[in-house]
Amino acid sequence: MSIGLVIRLLVLALLVAFLVSPESFAFLFEPLTKNNQPIIYNQGSLLDLTLNHLLIVAVATALATTVAVGLAILVTRPFGAEFLPLSRSLANVGQTFPPVAVLALAVPMLGFGTAPTLVALFLYGLLPIFENTLTGLTGLPPTVTEAARGMGMTGRQRLVRVELPLALPIILAGVRLSTVISLATATIGSTVAARTLGEVIIAGLLSSNTAFVLQGGLIVGALAVLIYDGLSAIERALTRRTGQGARANA
Amino acid sequence: MIEIQELTKVYGQTTVVDRVSLTIGAGELCAIVGTSGSGKTTLMRMVNRLVEPTSGKVLIDGQDTREVPAYELRRRIGYAIQGHGLFPHRTVGQNIGTVPHLLGWDKARIANRVDELLSLFQLDPAQFRDRMPNELSGGQQQRVGVARALAAEPNILLMDEPFGALDPVIRAKAQDDLLAIQRRFNTTVVLVTHDMEEAIHLGSRIAVMDGGELLQYATPEEIIANPATDFVAELIGGDRPFRLLSLAKVSSLVEPGEAAGQPIAATASLREAYAECLWSGREALPVMDNGTLVGRINRADLARCAVRPS
């Protein structure tokens, strides 16, 4: 077992322990409070907020993955090639909008709550996945795609049996990027009343309680690092299994 | 039999293949030779419709290739390319079984065929079946690539510079393997190469392409003796007598008698025998066939074989 893995397991254990029983860690945060402020966030369960935060990120990323991969497949087929520039600019527009602006624009249409946050995260998650899927599908070794055609695979068989499996590690890298961005961005959702860990941070900022800010920030940070590492490990395993170690390192 | 009739491919303003007609008989090995940009690869790729012709047609055993969907046509034609193009995420066995799988063979039949082909290419099935392509050496990958092309027992095999990425020693071995397999299954092979030496060694007929046109289509002997144009002569190069000698085997020139020194194998080419005569300063070499001396080969006879045929 490597030192890196030990540290990650330790972080995970600490995170779970803190979420299940935050009061046990009160002594750590006590020096950060003043005037008898509450030490541990007391306007709701941290565990519930964390799970809700993760749920929103998971739903938004799942939707973004479905749409982005679908679009990328369409525009790399012969019949969709002319939409390639258009779809690229659309996904880029999604990225140039600041998430706060998307939230502000979505609230009048969708009202306060989780819905505008989901929309913002979804739009934000599209581009990394779309770009990576395009890279994965168009950057395949030419001899391999040529061989697939020469063997007599139909377009669909080439996609399912050769192109997607080989592009999978790169697609997953896009999903990983998108997930981590969403994890961080979801905190802003609390400004429009989505129940995420942003609540803890905002409550801390409003009452000048550094302990709250730190609790919210640490949980989001730990989640981001753990999820990033976990997805990286899956990617590496996939890259090895698809026998393209050299390509992924390049 | 492959009949190519007035086949033309135009990209924009450029004519890549210009009204080429040639017939490749069943069981022949046709080597298409040319420099890069000569249209040789495009010509070959029009046979299995990886490139759709602008005009003209290809008949395989009398049937127009446009009568069947392209993917069905390709499953009937073996295809091996430079750099092998093995699927990196599939095992050696799965790679070889690609076309049989597409054709819907049952599992047992595919497994049998994979093992049969691995053995044919001197790769132990138990050892290689479940390996990944990147765990093989370049020569092994190339053999698996050819085995995959032959998996569904095609009558026709198309090869695009199949030996280009191999070092000279492995290449010579791979070429001899190809000849052995081609003779054994009587496969019609179309092989694209830029190497005239390879074409002369392998081809029963050679098609020389330049600038999209077919300059000459003839047997190696004919090409060496009577190159149709200066360009063909240039491709053959200055050592024509030796190329001519490389076409025949020692066994064709054995005479009764004895000679001193190290014997030469009856299966060696006349070129090798002549080189040995010159190198060892002998007038004749003993000839050995399967471990027994069968006679000798004479330097003067060898020299006569190198004279331009009339």
XYZ file of C-alpha atoms in Angstrom:
560
model
C 0.000 0.000 0.000
C 1.515 3.311 -1.063
C 1.791 6.385 1.155
C -0.559 8.246 -1.204
C -3.278 5.646 -0.724
C -2.848 5.715 3.068
C -3.253 9.496 3.096
C -6.359 9.298 0.906
C -7.947 6.639 3.088
C -7.136 8.761 6.119
C -8.766 11.835 4.555
C -11.826 9.757 3.683
C -12.055 8.372 7.217
C -11.731 11.838 8.753
C -14.367 13.223 6.389
C -16.860 10.481 7.206
C -16.181 10.801 10.938
C -16.659 14.559 10.793
C -19.936 14.268 8.852
C -21.372 11.623 11.188
C -20.294 13.277 14.393
C -19.226 16.898 13.872
C -19.441 17.668 17.598
C -16.446 15.417 18.284
C -14.293 17.825 16.271
C -15.516 20.952 18.057
C -12.216 21.399 19.898
C -10.442 21.944 16.570
C -12.697 24.784 15.477
C -13.121 26.451 18.861
C -10.147 28.837 18.505
C -11.757 30.248 15.342
C -14.929 31.463 17.011
C -15.457 34.555 19.140
C -18.192 35.903 21.458
C -19.594 32.463 22.172
C -20.626 31.850 18.581
C -21.750 28.288 17.839
C -18.694 26.194 16.945
C -20.298 23.612 14.663
C -22.829 24.519 11.952
C -26.211 24.316 13.633
C -28.784 25.255 10.987
C -29.087 21.769 9.532
C -27.281 18.451 9.333
C -23.888 18.642 7.605
C -24.364 15.073 6.398
C -27.665 15.933 4.700
C -26.176 19.003 3.068
C -23.181 16.991 1.819
C -25.366 14.251 0.360
C -27.599 16.824 -1.302
C -24.554 18.644 -2.661
C -23.224 15.379 -4.124
C -26.627 14.500 -5.552
C -26.943 17.813 -7.395
C -23.405 17.450 -8.784
C -24.057 13.828 -9.803
C -27.306 14.631 -11.603
C -25.833 17.662 -13.376
C -22.700 15.738 -14.435
C -24.705 12.723 -15.589
C -26.907 14.953 -17.741
C -23.913 16.881 -19.071
C -22.097 13.628 -19.898
C -25.079 12.211 -21.766
C -25.620 15.340 -23.823
C -21.935 16.133 -24.433
C -20.964 12.580 -25.449
C -24.084 12.303 -27.600
C -23.311 15.580 -29.359
C -19.672 14.674 -29.850
C -20.669 11.331 -31.392
C -23.134 13.059 -33.727
C -20.693 15.671 -34.980
C -17.936 13.123 -35.594
C -20.189 10.989 -37.827
C -20.059 11.750 -41.572
C -23.600 13.203 -41.592
C -22.957 15.483 -38.605
C -19.587 16.875 -39.601
C -20.971 20.241 -40.721
C -22.365 20.873 -37.229
C -18.950 20.480 -35.635
C -18.059 24.207 -35.547
C -21.575 25.200 -34.411
C -21.714 22.704 -31.556
C -18.228 23.714 -30.483
C -19.219 27.372 -30.202
C -22.413 26.466 -28.325
C -20.464 24.519 -25.737
C -17.947 27.363 -25.526
C -20.730 29.858 -24.830
C -21.775 27.666 -21.920
C -18.284 28.021 -20.533
C -17.838 31.790 -20.990
C -20.982 32.559 -18.933
C -20.003 33.028 -15.295
C -22.012 30.573 -13.185
C -23.391 33.438 -11.120
C -24.794 35.003 -14.287
C -26.432 31.724 -15.282
C -27.980 31.498 -11.824
C -29.221 35.077 -12.016
C -30.749 34.474 -15.451
C -32.245 31.120 -14.525
C -33.960 32.255 -11.334
C -36.677 34.365 -13.028
C -37.478 31.375 -15.278
C -37.122 28.492 -12.836
C -37.623 30.170 -9.470
C -35.407 29.783 -6.437
C -34.050 26.408 -5.354
C -32.232 23.488 -6.906
C -33.433 23.892 -10.518
C -31.361 26.974 -11.524
C -28.291 25.458 -9.871
C -28.727 22.251 -11.864
C -29.017 24.264 -15.085
C -25.854 26.232 -14.310
C -23.864 23.131 -13.391
C -25.160 21.266 -16.441
C -24.134 24.067 -18.824
C -20.822 24.397 -17.050
C -20.103 20.701 -17.245
C -20.775 20.361 -20.984
C -17.608 21.815 -22.467
C -14.853 19.741 -20.815
C -16.691 16.521 -21.598
C -17.584 17.572 -25.140
C -14.027 18.679 -25.948
C -12.495 15.546 -24.491
C -14.923 13.249 -26.297
C -14.088 15.016 -29.559
C -10.374 14.637 -28.877
C -10.850 10.997 -27.995
C -12.940 10.164 -31.059
C -10.913 12.139 -33.615
C -7.445 11.363 -32.232
C -7.597 7.586 -32.642
C -4.593 5.970 -34.357
C -5.418 6.135 -38.091
C -4.217 2.573 -38.708
C -6.745 1.287 -36.174
C -9.756 3.100 -37.669
C -8.568 2.136 -41.140
C -8.295 -1.500 -40.079
C -11.798 -1.382 -38.560
C -13.180 -0.116 -41.866
C -11.133 -2.581 -43.885
C -12.372 -5.513 -41.769
C -15.917 -4.680 -42.811
C -17.319 -3.116 -39.639
C -20.357 -0.922 -40.166
C -20.274 2.667 -38.850
C -22.163 1.641 -35.737
C -19.895 -1.341 -35.055
C -16.819 0.855 -35.429
C -18.254 3.340 -32.934
C -19.296 0.792 -30.310
C -16.484 -1.745 -30.643
C -13.480 0.404 -31.469
C -13.912 4.173 -31.199
C -15.768 4.537 -27.893
C -13.759 1.904 -25.970
C -10.504 3.513 -27.098
C -11.730 7.047 -26.366
C -13.161 6.095 -22.958
C -10.142 7.080 -20.805
C -10.068 10.539 -22.428
C -13.839 10.963 -22.087
C -13.551 10.033 -18.430
C -10.846 12.685 -17.963
C -13.403 15.238 -19.185
C -16.019 13.894 -16.767
C -13.505 14.181 -13.948
C -12.722 17.804 -14.785
C -16.401 18.613 -15.077
C -17.240 16.924 -11.746
C -14.606 18.856 -9.841
C -15.681 22.179 -11.367
C -19.291 21.365 -10.458
C -18.385 20.413 -6.886
C -16.913 23.859 -6.366
C -19.531 25.766 -8.352
C -22.437 24.092 -6.556
C -21.594 26.088 -3.415
C -22.704 29.240 -5.252
C -26.087 27.568 -5.704
C -26.847 28.338 -2.086
C -27.228 32.011 -3.020
C -30.420 31.001 -4.838
C -31.517 28.673 -2.063
C -30.260 25.349 -3.364
C -29.409 23.129 -0.406
C -25.681 22.653 -0.852
C -22.600 23.057 1.338
C -22.537 26.697 0.199
C -25.116 27.295 2.957
C -22.489 26.602 5.609
C -19.995 28.962 4.004
C -22.568 31.737 3.469
C -23.878 31.387 7.035
C -20.310 31.744 8.275
C -19.657 34.799 6.124
C -22.897 36.502 7.256
C -22.139 35.992 10.943
C -18.356 36.435 10.662
C -17.957 32.875 11.932
C -14.705 31.554 10.461
C -15.379 28.093 11.868
C -18.467 27.692 9.635
C -16.622 28.947 6.543
C -13.813 26.514 7.216
C -16.163 23.568 7.795
C -17.978 24.149 4.490
C -14.762 24.762 2.612
C -12.942 21.743 4.022
C -15.757 19.332 3.215
C -16.007 20.565 -0.402
C -12.223 20.488 -0.742
C -11.901 16.971 0.639
C -14.720 15.729 -1.608
C -13.081 17.299 -4.673
C -9.682 15.771 -3.952
C -11.089 12.313 -3.220
C -13.384 12.221 -6.255
C -10.629 13.576 -8.521
C -8.230 10.889 -7.315
C -10.809 8.131 -7.546
C -11.718 8.985 -11.139
C -8.017 9.330 -12.052
C -7.415 5.817 -10.766
C -10.275 4.426 -12.871
C -8.874 6.255 -15.886
C -5.426 4.792 -15.409
C -6.856 1.300 -15.063
C -8.907 1.771 -18.248
C -5.916 3.138 -20.139
C -3.870 0.126 -19.149
C -6.656 -2.256 -20.040
C -7.126 -0.733 -23.467
C -3.393 -1.177 -24.065
C -2.682 2.428 -24.928
C -0.381 3.475 -22.119
C 1.897 5.316 -24.518
C -0.954 7.322 -25.984
C -2.306 8.493 -22.640
C 1.095 9.604 -21.436
C 1.765 11.610 -24.587
C -10.055 -13.383 -60.170
C -10.043 -9.599 -59.935
C -10.809 -7.592 -63.055
C -10.089 -3.904 -62.808
C -11.657 -2.007 -65.693
C -10.874 1.601 -66.602
C -10.707 2.472 -62.913
C -10.353 6.202 -62.215
C -10.249 8.271 -59.037
C -10.352 12.051 -59.100
C -9.982 14.223 -55.997
C -10.971 17.790 -56.885
C -8.694 18.685 -59.798
C -6.208 15.859 -59.246
C -6.508 12.539 -61.017
C -4.987 10.067 -58.571
C -5.708 6.934 -60.580
C -6.152 7.334 -64.313
C -8.105 4.704 -66.290
C -6.231 1.684 -64.976
C -7.215 -1.736 -66.298
C -5.660 -4.978 -65.194
C -6.683 -8.534 -64.472
C -5.315 -10.508 -61.550
C -5.815 -14.236 -61.987
C -6.922 -16.505 -59.146
C -3.987 -17.567 -56.978
C -1.690 -14.899 -58.349
C 0.336 -12.515 -56.234
C 0.178 -9.117 -57.869
C 2.648 -6.572 -56.534
C 1.744 -2.953 -57.264
C 4.938 -0.892 -57.243
C 5.375 2.851 -57.403
C 6.733 5.869 -55.621
C 4.618 7.713 -53.063
C 1.826 9.603 -54.775
C 1.776 7.168 -57.688
C -1.784 6.103 -56.899
C -0.840 2.524 -56.010
C -2.527 2.530 -52.599
C -5.642 4.279 -53.938
C -5.863 1.671 -56.685
C -5.752 -1.137 -54.132
C -8.229 0.548 -51.797
C -10.749 0.780 -54.612
C -10.801 -3.029 -54.756
C -12.537 -3.284 -51.346
C -14.179 0.117 -51.773
C -12.347 1.862 -48.945
C -12.112 4.414 -51.736
C -15.107 4.703 -54.061
C -14.027 4.946 -57.722
C -14.965 8.051 -59.698
C -15.515 5.867 -62.743
C -14.723 2.392 -63.964
C -15.439 -0.813 -62.127
C -13.974 -3.773 -60.311
C -15.253 -7.295 -60.890
C -14.468 -10.067 -58.446
C -15.081 -13.506 -59.945
C -17.252 -11.741 -62.486
C -19.408 -9.891 -59.957
C -19.407 -6.096 -59.834
C -18.222 -5.021 -56.364
C -20.907 -2.320 -56.273
C -23.645 -4.944 -56.176
C -23.080 -5.684 -52.475
C -22.854 -3.272 -49.504
C -19.271 -2.127 -48.924
C -19.023 -3.676 -45.461
C -20.130 -7.086 -46.744
C -17.629 -6.887 -49.579
C -14.829 -6.058 -47.117
C -15.633 -9.030 -44.886
C -14.958 -11.294 -47.859
C -11.591 -9.667 -48.624
C -8.627 -9.947 -46.263
C -6.955 -6.657 -45.463
C -3.542 -6.146 -43.869
C -1.832 -2.787 -43.549
C 1.485 -1.260 -42.636
C 1.840 -0.895 -38.870
C -0.657 -3.801 -38.556
C -3.536 -1.666 -37.135
C -4.362 -4.187 -34.406
C -7.084 -3.099 -31.987
C -5.090 -2.199 -28.859
C -7.992 -2.934 -26.479
C -8.610 -6.450 -27.787
C -6.560 -9.559 -27.117
C -4.639 -11.250 -29.915
C -7.389 -13.882 -30.134
C -10.173 -11.288 -30.315
C -8.236 -9.366 -32.948
C -7.825 -12.420 -35.155
C -11.462 -13.357 -34.616
C -12.758 -9.929 -35.718
C -14.151 -10.811 -39.126
C -15.463 -14.298 -38.171
C -17.249 -12.561 -35.290
C -18.763 -10.009 -37.670
C -19.875 -12.872 -39.905
C -21.617 -14.510 -36.954
C -19.528 -17.666 -36.643
C -20.193 -19.542 -33.403
C -17.697 -19.247 -30.553
C -16.170 -22.700 -30.879
C -15.540 -22.259 -34.584
C -13.899 -18.870 -34.031
C -11.707 -20.271 -31.228
C -10.607 -23.157 -33.462
C -9.794 -20.840 -36.319
C -7.813 -18.486 -34.051
C -5.702 -21.361 -32.699
C -5.200 -22.752 -36.188
C -3.953 -19.400 -37.497
C -1.697 -18.748 -34.499
C -0.075 -22.140 -35.033
C 0.258 -21.432 -38.750
C 2.199 -18.266 -37.912
C 4.373 -20.100 -35.376
C 2.803 -18.410 -32.359
C 1.878 -20.848 -29.592
C -1.913 -20.409 -29.128
C -1.859 -21.085 -25.379
C 0.813 -18.465 -24.927
C -0.400 -15.754 -27.291
C -4.196 -16.068 -27.518
C -4.926 -13.881 -24.486
C -2.085 -11.394 -24.775
C -2.633 -7.762 -25.661
C -1.101 -6.456 -28.916
C 1.259 -4.075 -27.112
C 2.863 -7.056 -25.364
C 4.108 -8.429 -28.706
C 7.237 -7.629 -30.694
C 6.928 -5.822 -34.023
C 7.340 -9.039 -36.008
C 4.700 -10.828 -33.915
C 2.249 -7.935 -34.298
C 2.733 -8.056 -38.043
C 2.032 -11.805 -38.105
C -1.103 -11.333 -36.031
C -2.167 -8.579 -38.454
C -1.856 -10.971 -41.420
C -3.514 -13.776 -39.435
C -6.459 -11.454 -38.746
C -6.717 -10.661 -42.457
C -6.859 -14.390 -43.255
C -9.272 -15.326 -40.455
C -12.453 -15.710 -42.483
C -10.657 -17.687 -45.189
C -10.883 -14.994 -47.853
C -10.033 -15.804 -51.486
C -8.491 -12.379 -51.822
C -5.958 -10.677 -49.591
C -5.086 -6.995 -49.932
C -1.839 -5.855 -48.325
C -0.696 -2.260 -48.030
C 3.072 -2.149 -47.399
C 2.623 -4.971 -44.879
C 6.345 -5.385 -44.214
C 7.296 -1.703 -44.251
C 7.781 -1.378 -40.497
C 9.906 -4.504 -40.039
C 13.668 -4.784 -39.817
C 15.365 -6.584 -42.749
C 15.827 -9.969 -41.037
C 12.229 -10.233 -39.824
C 10.987 -8.847 -43.129
C 12.662 -11.615 -45.126
C 11.085 -14.204 -42.834
C 7.649 -12.569 -43.089
C 7.908 -12.475 -46.882
C 8.727 -16.171 -47.051
C 5.831 -16.945 -44.684
C 3.494 -15.009 -46.941
C 4.639 -16.926 -50.031
C 4.195 -20.247 -48.228
C 0.687 -19.360 -47.071
C -0.299 -17.915 -50.420
C 0.717 -21.149 -52.160
C -0.921 -23.328 -49.540
C -4.358 -21.672 -49.738
C -4.041 -20.474 -53.339
C -5.063 -17.004 -52.187
C -5.127 -14.147 -54.665
C -2.937 -11.441 -53.168
C -2.683 -7.782 -54.117
C 0.333 -6.252 -52.427
C 1.273 -2.592 -52.540
C 4.949 -1.749 -52.071
C 7.442 0.949 -52.964
C 10.254 -1.591 -52.920
C 10.983 -3.136 -56.322
C 13.161 -5.781 -54.690
C 10.202 -6.920 -52.597
C 7.927 -6.869 -55.648
C 10.341 -9.018 -57.656
C 10.797 -11.420 -54.766
C 7.093 -11.859 -54.049
C 5.144 -11.002 -57.171
C 4.060 -13.466 -59.792
C 3.116 -10.317 -61.671
C 4.160 -6.733 -61.104
C 2.131 -3.626 -61.865
C 4.232 -0.459 -62.033
C 2.338 2.751 -61.301
C 3.445 6.341 -61.759
C 1.402 9.530 -61.654
C -1.837 7.551 -61.472
C -1.097 5.592 -64.617
C -0.258 1.929 -65.048
C 3.070 1.891 -66.863
C 3.599 -1.834 -67.132
C 1.912 -4.996 -65.945
C 3.979 -8.112 -66.501
C 5.907 -10.964 -64.904
C 9.095 -10.027 -62.995
C 11.247 -11.617 -65.762
C 9.553 -9.485 -68.394
C 9.798 -6.298 -66.317
C 13.525 -6.825 -65.734
C 14.271 -7.814 -69.324
C 12.075 -5.267 -71.077
C 11.089 -2.328 -68.873
C 8.338 -0.432 -70.672
C 9.660 3.039 -69.848
C 12.774 4.693 -68.481
C 10.939 5.134 -65.194
C 10.384 1.392 -64.844
C 14.064 0.778 -65.650
C 15.010 3.340 -63.016
C 12.845 1.602 -60.407
C 14.567 -1.714 -61.149
C 17.912 0.003 -60.764
C 21.368 -0.804 -62.070
C 21.747 -4.362 -60.784
C 19.350 -5.962 -63.207
C 21.466 -9.118 -63.768
C 21.343 -9.848 -60.059
C 17.613 -9.210 -59.863
C 17.224 -11.701 -62.706
C 19.314 -14.255 -60.824
C 17.229 -13.756 -57.679
C 14.155 -15.072 -59.507
C 15.302 -18.690 -59.922
C 16.400 -21.337 -57.438
C 19.634 -23.292 -57.396
C 17.641 -26.488 -58.023
C 16.857 -25.268 -61.561
C 20.533 -25.245 -62.538
C 21.984 -28.296 -60.805
C 24.233 -30.492 -62.906
C 25.726 -33.863 -61.989
C 29.232 -33.778 -60.602
C 31.196 -32.792 -57.563
C 32.754 -29.651 -56.230
C 34.863 -28.733 -53.282
C 34.005 -26.674 -50.241
C 30.888 -25.670 -48.353
C 27.685 -26.807 -50.143
C 24.775 -24.499 -50.966
C 21.075 -25.341 -50.425
C 18.994 -26.283 -53.465
C 16.346 -23.817 -52.276
C 18.742 -20.849 -52.323
C 18.393 -18.363 -55.161
C 20.841 -18.253 -58.074
C 21.847 -14.828 -56.821
C 22.994 -16.272 -53.523
C 24.874 -19.047 -55.340
C 26.631 -16.562 -57.614
C 27.544 -14.374 -54.671
C 29.006 -17.416 -52.908
C 31.063 -18.343 -56.003
C 32.490 -14.844 -56.209
C 33.137 -14.565 -52.503
C 34.862 -17.916 -52.058
C 36.607 -17.744 -55.459
C 35.210 -21.129 -56.581
C 34.177 -22.164 -60.107
C 31.493 -24.540 -58.809
C 29.577 -25.229 -55.599
C 28.259 -28.570 -54.315
C 24.463 -28.521 -53.986
C 22.754 -29.953 -50.950
C 19.089 -30.887 -50.903
C 17.558 -32.058 -47.635
C 20.943 -33.132 -46.292
C 22.144 -35.073 -49.354
C 24.485 -33.882 -52.082
C 22.596 -33.803 -55.379
C 25.253 -32.375 -57.686
C 26.928 -29.053 -58.314
C 26.226 -25.636 -59.710
C 28.588 -23.972 -62.137
C 29.678 -20.340 -62.057
C 29.704 -20.050 -65.864
C 26.111 -21.324 -66.041
C 25.109 -18.818 -63.386
C 26.702 -15.989 -65.348
C 24.797 -17.081 -68.475
C 21.520 -16.851 -66.546
C 22.280 -13.230 -65.730
C 22.406 -12.230 -69.404
C 19.480 -10.122 -70.630
C 16.846 -12.500 -72.013
C 15.904 -11.919 -75.621
